[in-house]
Amino acid sequence: DTEVTQTPKHLVMGMTNKKSLKCEQHMGHRAMYWYKQKAKKPPELMFVYSYEKLSINESVPSRFSPECPNSSLLNLHLHALQPEDSALYLCASRLTDRVPNYGYTFGSGTRLTVV
Amino acid sequence: DQQVKQNSPSLSVQEGRISILNCDYTNSMFDYFLWYKKYPAEGPTFLISISSIKDKNEDGRFTVFLNKSAKHLSLHIVPSQPGDSAVYFCAASALGNQGGKLIFGQGTELSVKP
């Protein structure tokens, strides 16, 4: 299995809803990432988990809450989002974050629309 | 402050010809560079990478050139095929950069016409 699987592929949620995005990989990668990509813009890093511990939070608002229950799974819990949070949310993984020349594997993303 | 720049938002090339996508960076600490290809509504797909200790890396139709003194890299696709039509992102990472954070350029949309 050489894939990063993200579910759901599409999500529409209201500003008062609570929802979660899920990311799974079975490649034995120990670094997992959440990126956010707005239309016509490059992906921007949100969070990094290294060996199941949060190592980087790029000053992301608290309405986004990441969780790494185990080495294969990464969640992003969403609560009280704003319409401007609508974007493609990408999960990625690498063998490790401690050596730079291991390429990322990206999932296909979750297209989130906040109404 | 954009540390990785792709100054051409779009590029159109005839099938069979060479596509050259350019990328400039400002941070001299970057030591690893990657190119990703992205179709709409999909995640980026890794294409090719290069370490700063090299000036060229080749993989099939794709070659990446790195000019450290100019802080410039380019991706060459030869020959270009219609299936290569996508958005191409250049990305950079720095050794010791906590978490292996990738900094992406804005992307170049390549259109290969039959």
Coordinates of C-alpha atoms in Angstrom, one line a residue, chain B residues 30-31 44 48-49 56 59 64 76-77 80 99 114:
Chain B
F30 CA 17.3 25.4 1.2
D31 CA 19.1 22.2 0.3
P44 CA 0.0 16.8 -5.6
I48 CA 11.3 14.5 -9.2
S49 CA 13.7 16.0 -6.7
K56 CA 21.1 17.8 -12.4
D59 CA 14.1 10.5 -14.5
V64 CA 15.6 19.0 -13.0
H76 CA 12.5 20.1 -18.4
I77 CA 9.9 17.7 -19.9
S80 CA 5.9 16.9 -23.8
G99 CA 9.4 19.0 10.6
P114 CA -1.8 18.1 -29.6

